Short mmCIF file of C-alpha atoms in Angstrom, two decimals:
data_model
loop_
_atom_site.label_atom_id
_atom_site.label_comp_id
_atom_site.label_asym_id
_atom_site.label_seq_id
_atom_site.Cartn_x
_atom_site.Cartn_y
_atom_site.Cartn_z
CA MET A 425 57.19 62.18 153.18
CA ASN A 426 59.34 65.49 152.33
CA GLU A 427 62.28 63.28 151.26
CA THR A 428 59.51 62.34 148.27
CA LYS A 429 58.47 65.79 147.55
CA ASN A 430 61.57 67.21 147.38
CA LEU A 431 62.51 64.12 144.73
CA LEU A 432 59.29 64.70 143.13
CA GLU A 433 59.96 68.57 142.71
CA THR A 434 63.59 67.57 141.43
CA LEU A 435 61.83 65.55 138.94
CA LYS A 436 59.89 68.46 137.58
CA ARG A 437 62.75 70.77 137.45
CA CYS A 438 65.11 68.20 135.69
CA LEU A 439 61.89 67.54 133.58
CA ARG A 440 61.05 71.32 132.84
CA ALA A 441 64.81 71.54 132.07
CA ARG A 442 64.66 68.90 129.43
CA GLY A 443 61.81 70.90 128.14
CA MET A 444 59.53 67.63 128.73
CA THR A 445 56.08 68.24 129.48
CA TYR A 446 53.44 65.97 130.97
CA GLN A 447 52.55 65.06 127.66
CA LYS A 448 55.84 63.98 126.18
CA LEU A 449 56.51 62.16 129.19
CA GLY A 450 52.74 60.16 128.45
CA ARG A 451 53.44 59.57 125.31
CA ALA A 452 56.81 57.82 126.39
CA LEU A 453 55.64 55.76 129.19
CA GLY A 454 52.21 54.91 127.43
CA LEU A 455 50.05 56.84 129.89
CA SER A 456 47.85 59.82 129.24
CA GLU A 457 48.65 63.16 130.35
CA SER A 458 46.09 63.47 132.65
CA SER A 459 47.22 60.11 134.53
CA VAL A 460 51.35 61.40 134.31
CA LYS A 461 49.70 64.29 136.25
CA ARG A 462 47.92 61.85 138.61
CA LEU A 463 50.81 60.19 139.50
CA PHE A 464 52.62 63.57 140.27
CA SER A 465 49.76 64.85 142.49
CA ASP A 466 49.20 61.92 144.45
CA GLU A 467 52.88 60.99 144.52
CA SER A 468 52.01 57.64 143.47
CA PHE A 469 55.65 55.89 141.91
CA THR A 470 56.59 53.14 142.16
CA LEU A 471 60.25 52.11 141.83
CA VAL A 472 59.74 50.83 138.52
CA ARG A 473 57.83 53.66 137.00
CA LEU A 474 60.25 56.19 138.07
CA GLU A 475 63.37 54.50 136.82
CA ARG A 476 61.35 54.87 133.46
CA VAL A 477 60.66 58.71 134.17
CA CYS A 478 64.00 59.29 134.80
CA ALA A 479 65.09 56.94 132.07
CA ALA A 480 63.04 59.23 129.86
CA ILE A 481 65.58 62.41 130.11
CA ASP A 482 68.49 60.46 129.90
CA MET A 483 69.04 60.05 133.84
CA SER A 484 69.37 57.78 136.33
CA VAL A 485 67.32 57.29 139.95
CA ALA A 486 70.60 57.82 141.46
CA ASP A 487 71.14 61.07 139.72
CA LEU A 488 67.70 62.36 140.38
CA VAL A 489 68.46 61.38 144.71
CA ARG A 490 71.77 63.33 144.56
CA MET A 491 70.34 66.60 143.01
CA SER A 492 68.07 66.29 145.51
CA ALA A 493 69.82 65.71 148.05
CA GLY A 494 70.10 68.53 151.02
CA PRO A 495 70.24 72.23 150.17
CA ARG A 496 72.07 72.83 146.29
CA GLU A 497 74.84 75.14 147.72
CA ALA A 498 75.98 72.19 149.74
CA GLN A 499 76.28 69.74 146.56
CA THR A 500 78.96 71.79 145.32
CA PHE A 501 82.25 70.18 145.53
CA SER A 502 85.79 71.48 146.47
CA LEU A 503 89.11 69.98 145.63
CA SER A 504 91.91 70.90 147.59
CA LEU A 505 94.32 73.54 146.99
CA GLU A 506 96.94 71.54 145.39
CA GLN A 507 95.16 69.95 143.12
CA GLU A 508 93.85 73.16 141.89
CA ARG A 509 97.43 74.25 142.25
CA THR A 510 98.09 71.03 139.98
CA LEU A 511 95.13 71.76 137.03
CA ALA A 512 96.28 75.28 136.94
CA SER A 513 99.73 74.00 135.91
CA ASP A 514 98.91 72.90 132.74
CA ALA A 515 96.35 73.97 130.52
CA SER A 516 96.32 70.65 128.94
CA LEU A 517 95.95 68.99 132.05
CA LEU A 518 92.67 71.50 132.82
CA ALA A 519 91.30 70.90 129.49
CA LEU A 520 91.25 67.05 129.57
CA PHE A 521 90.25 66.77 133.48
CA TYR A 522 87.24 69.66 132.28
CA LEU A 523 86.31 66.66 129.45
CA LEU A 524 86.34 63.74 131.69
CA LEU A 525 84.32 65.31 133.88
CA ASN A 526 81.28 65.99 131.77
CA GLY A 527 81.58 62.22 130.69
CA ARG A 528 83.95 62.28 127.79
CA SER A 529 85.76 59.16 127.76
CA VAL A 530 89.48 58.77 127.80
CA GLU A 531 89.51 57.97 124.04
CA ALA A 532 87.01 60.84 123.05
CA ALA A 533 89.05 63.09 125.29
CA GLU A 534 92.08 62.11 123.11
CA ARG A 535 90.93 62.93 120.17
CA ARG A 536 89.24 65.80 120.92
CA LEU A 537 92.20 67.64 122.15
CA GLY A 538 94.42 65.97 119.46
CA LEU A 539 96.56 64.26 121.79
CA ASN A 540 99.12 61.36 121.34
CA ALA A 541 99.46 58.09 123.41
CA ARG A 542 102.05 58.96 125.39
CA ALA A 543 101.04 62.34 125.59
CA MET A 544 97.56 61.12 127.32
CA ARG A 545 98.75 58.50 129.36
CA SER A 546 101.36 60.99 131.18
CA LEU A 547 98.22 63.75 131.43
CA LEU A 548 96.66 60.65 132.97
CA THR A 549 98.83 59.66 135.31
CA ARG A 550 99.48 63.05 136.72
CA LEU A 551 95.16 63.30 137.10
CA MET A 552 95.85 59.83 139.37
CA GLU A 553 98.63 60.76 141.42
CA ALA A 554 96.68 64.36 142.25
CA GLN A 555 93.73 62.00 143.52
CA LEU A 556 91.79 63.47 140.80
CA ILE A 557 90.73 59.95 138.81
CA ASP A 558 91.46 56.20 138.98
CA ILE A 559 91.34 53.73 136.18
CA ASP A 560 90.62 50.66 135.88
CA GLY A 561 92.01 47.91 133.51
CA LYS A 562 89.71 49.38 130.82
CA ARG A 563 90.86 52.11 130.74
CA ARG A 564 87.23 53.51 132.40
CA VAL A 565 88.06 56.83 134.13
CA HIS A 566 86.68 56.95 138.33
CA LEU A 567 86.20 60.34 138.97
CA HIS A 568 87.13 61.65 142.45
CA ALA A 569 85.13 64.39 141.65
CA ARG A 570 82.32 65.72 140.41
CA LEU A 571 80.17 68.69 138.75
CA PRO A 572 79.42 71.60 139.97
CA ILE A 573 83.11 72.36 141.15
CA ALA A 574 83.41 75.35 143.81
CA TRP A 575 86.31 76.81 142.46
CA ARG A 576 88.43 79.20 145.14
CA PRO A 577 87.92 82.28 144.31
CA ASP A 578 90.88 83.35 144.58
CA GLY A 579 92.43 80.13 143.63
CA PRO A 580 95.14 79.14 141.01
CA VAL A 581 92.21 77.81 138.38
CA ARG A 582 89.97 81.09 138.94
CA LYS A 583 93.01 83.10 138.42
CA LEU A 584 94.37 81.29 135.21
CA TYR A 585 90.76 81.20 133.21
CA GLU A 586 89.35 84.56 134.40
CA ARG A 587 92.18 86.06 132.50
CA GLN A 588 91.13 83.68 129.61
CA VAL A 589 87.82 84.86 130.06
CA ARG A 590 87.66 88.64 130.73
CA ALA A 591 89.86 88.65 127.17
CA GLU A 592 88.60 86.47 125.20
CA PHE A 593 84.83 85.35 126.11
CA LEU A 594 83.30 89.16 125.32
CA GLN A 595 84.74 89.22 122.42
CA GLY A 596 82.28 87.52 120.10
CA PRO A 597 79.12 88.84 118.25
CA PHE A 598 76.18 86.82 120.50
CA THR A 599 74.19 86.62 117.19
CA GLY A 600 73.87 82.92 117.26
CA SER A 601 70.77 80.85 118.07
CA ASN A 602 72.35 79.77 120.87
CA GLU A 603 73.93 82.46 122.05
CA ALA A 604 72.45 85.94 124.72
CA LEU A 605 73.95 89.25 125.76
CA SER A 606 72.14 91.23 127.66
CA PHE A 607 73.27 93.90 129.54
CA HIS A 608 71.62 96.78 132.04
CA SER A 609 72.32 99.46 134.33
CA ALA A 610 70.12 101.31 137.10
CA GLU A 611 70.59 102.98 140.12
CA LEU A 612 69.29 100.22 142.78
CA SER A 613 68.66 100.16 146.46
CA ALA A 614 70.70 97.82 148.62
CA ALA A 615 67.83 95.83 149.25
CA SER A 616 67.29 95.33 145.91
CA VAL A 617 70.68 94.43 144.89
CA ARG A 618 70.41 91.62 147.12
CA ILE A 619 67.60 90.05 145.66
CA LEU A 620 69.34 90.59 142.64
CA LEU A 621 72.44 88.61 144.28
CA LYS A 622 70.24 85.64 144.88
CA LYS A 623 68.65 85.28 141.14
CA ILE A 624 72.15 85.03 140.10
CA ASP A 625 73.39 82.44 142.80
CA LYS A 626 70.06 80.30 142.08
CA LEU A 627 70.48 81.01 138.20
CA ALA A 628 74.12 79.62 138.78
CA ALA A 629 72.91 77.03 140.12
CA ASP A 630 70.27 76.09 137.69
CA PHE A 631 73.28 75.91 135.07
CA ALA A 632 75.08 73.32 137.11
CA ASP A 633 72.13 71.26 137.67
CA LEU A 634 71.62 71.07 134.06
CA ALA A 635 75.33 70.16 133.64
CA ALA A 636 75.21 67.08 136.18
CA LEU A 637 72.41 66.19 134.44
CA ASP A 638 73.98 66.35 130.43
CA VAL A 639 76.91 64.06 132.04
CA GLN A 640 75.38 61.07 130.40
CA VAL A 641 73.97 62.36 127.08
CA PRO A 642 76.04 61.12 124.39
CA THR A 643 78.93 63.97 123.07
CA ARG A 644 77.34 64.18 120.25
CA ASP A 645 74.09 65.56 121.25
CA LYS A 646 75.60 68.52 123.51
CA SER A 647 77.95 71.18 122.90
CA SER A 648 80.56 72.95 124.96
CA VAL A 649 78.60 75.96 126.83
CA ALA A 650 79.89 78.99 129.02
CA LEU A 651 77.30 81.19 131.38
CA LEU A 652 78.80 84.30 132.11
CA LEU A 653 77.32 86.25 135.51
CA ALA A 654 78.52 89.82 136.79
CA CYS A 655 77.31 92.46 139.31
CA ARG A 656 79.34 95.37 140.85
CA PRO A 657 78.90 98.77 141.10
CA TRP A 658 79.96 100.73 138.04
CA VAL A 659 79.52 103.66 136.26
CA PHE A 660 80.19 103.97 132.45
CA SER A 661 83.01 105.72 131.62
CA MET A 662 80.84 108.38 128.94
CA PHE A 663 78.45 109.32 132.52
CA SER A 664 81.05 109.61 134.72
CA ALA A 665 82.73 112.47 132.90
CA TYR A 666 79.20 114.42 133.12
CA ARG A 667 79.02 113.32 136.58
CA ALA A 668 83.20 114.56 136.97
CA LYS A 669 81.86 118.17 135.34
CA ALA A 670 78.70 118.46 137.42
CA ALA A 671 80.96 118.41 140.81
CA ALA A 672 83.60 120.94 139.38
#
C-alpha cells in the first residue's frame, strides 16, 4: 500500500512539473475532471490507465517507478574517480557525455558539437573504454550512467566546470523570460541556516527530477538550462568596510 501511495505521490509531482492539471489530464484521457480526482483519491489505477497517464506527460511507467523508488537522495548516480578523470581530461568528451545523458542521439550530438564522423568515433570509443557507454549495431547508445549524477565535491569534473561557472555564468543580464536572478542577504540563526540548506537540497532534487523526466522529450522541445545554488557566511565588502571602522 505504501508503495502505491508513493508511486501516486511521485506521479502527482510529475504532473505538477508539467503543468498538467486534473482538468487537462481528463481531456487527454477522455474523462471528466471529477473522475480523474477520484482515480487519485481512491488509488484505483489499472496498469493500462497508469500507462496512459504517464504517456500524457511524455514518460513511461518504468520512469515513474524509478523516480519513486527509495529516498530521493539515494537516486543520484556516482561515477568512479577514474571515469571522472577521463571526462575532465577533454571538454569535448564531457560535452558529448552530457548530451547523451540528456537523451541526444549520436547523430544529434555530432551535429550539436560540430564534429566530423572520425572525431565522433574517437570520442565514443573513449567513452566505451571508460565503461560509460555501450553502442549496438544500429549506433544506439546504452548508457552505464543516468541523471542525476553526484559529482565528487572535490573531484576533477567539479573543479573543471566550477571554474567555468564562476567565470561565465553570472555574467549574463538575467532579463530573459526563462531567466531569474534573486539575491538575498540577512543575519540568520544557525537553526534557520539549517532549514535554508534543506530547502536548497530539495530544490536541487526537484531540478534533478525534471532533468530525468525530460530525457525522452524531443530535442526541439527543450533547451539547456543551468541552475546555480549557493549559500555561505558572507559580508558585502561595502558593509565590512564600515564594520572595520566601527571596530577601530
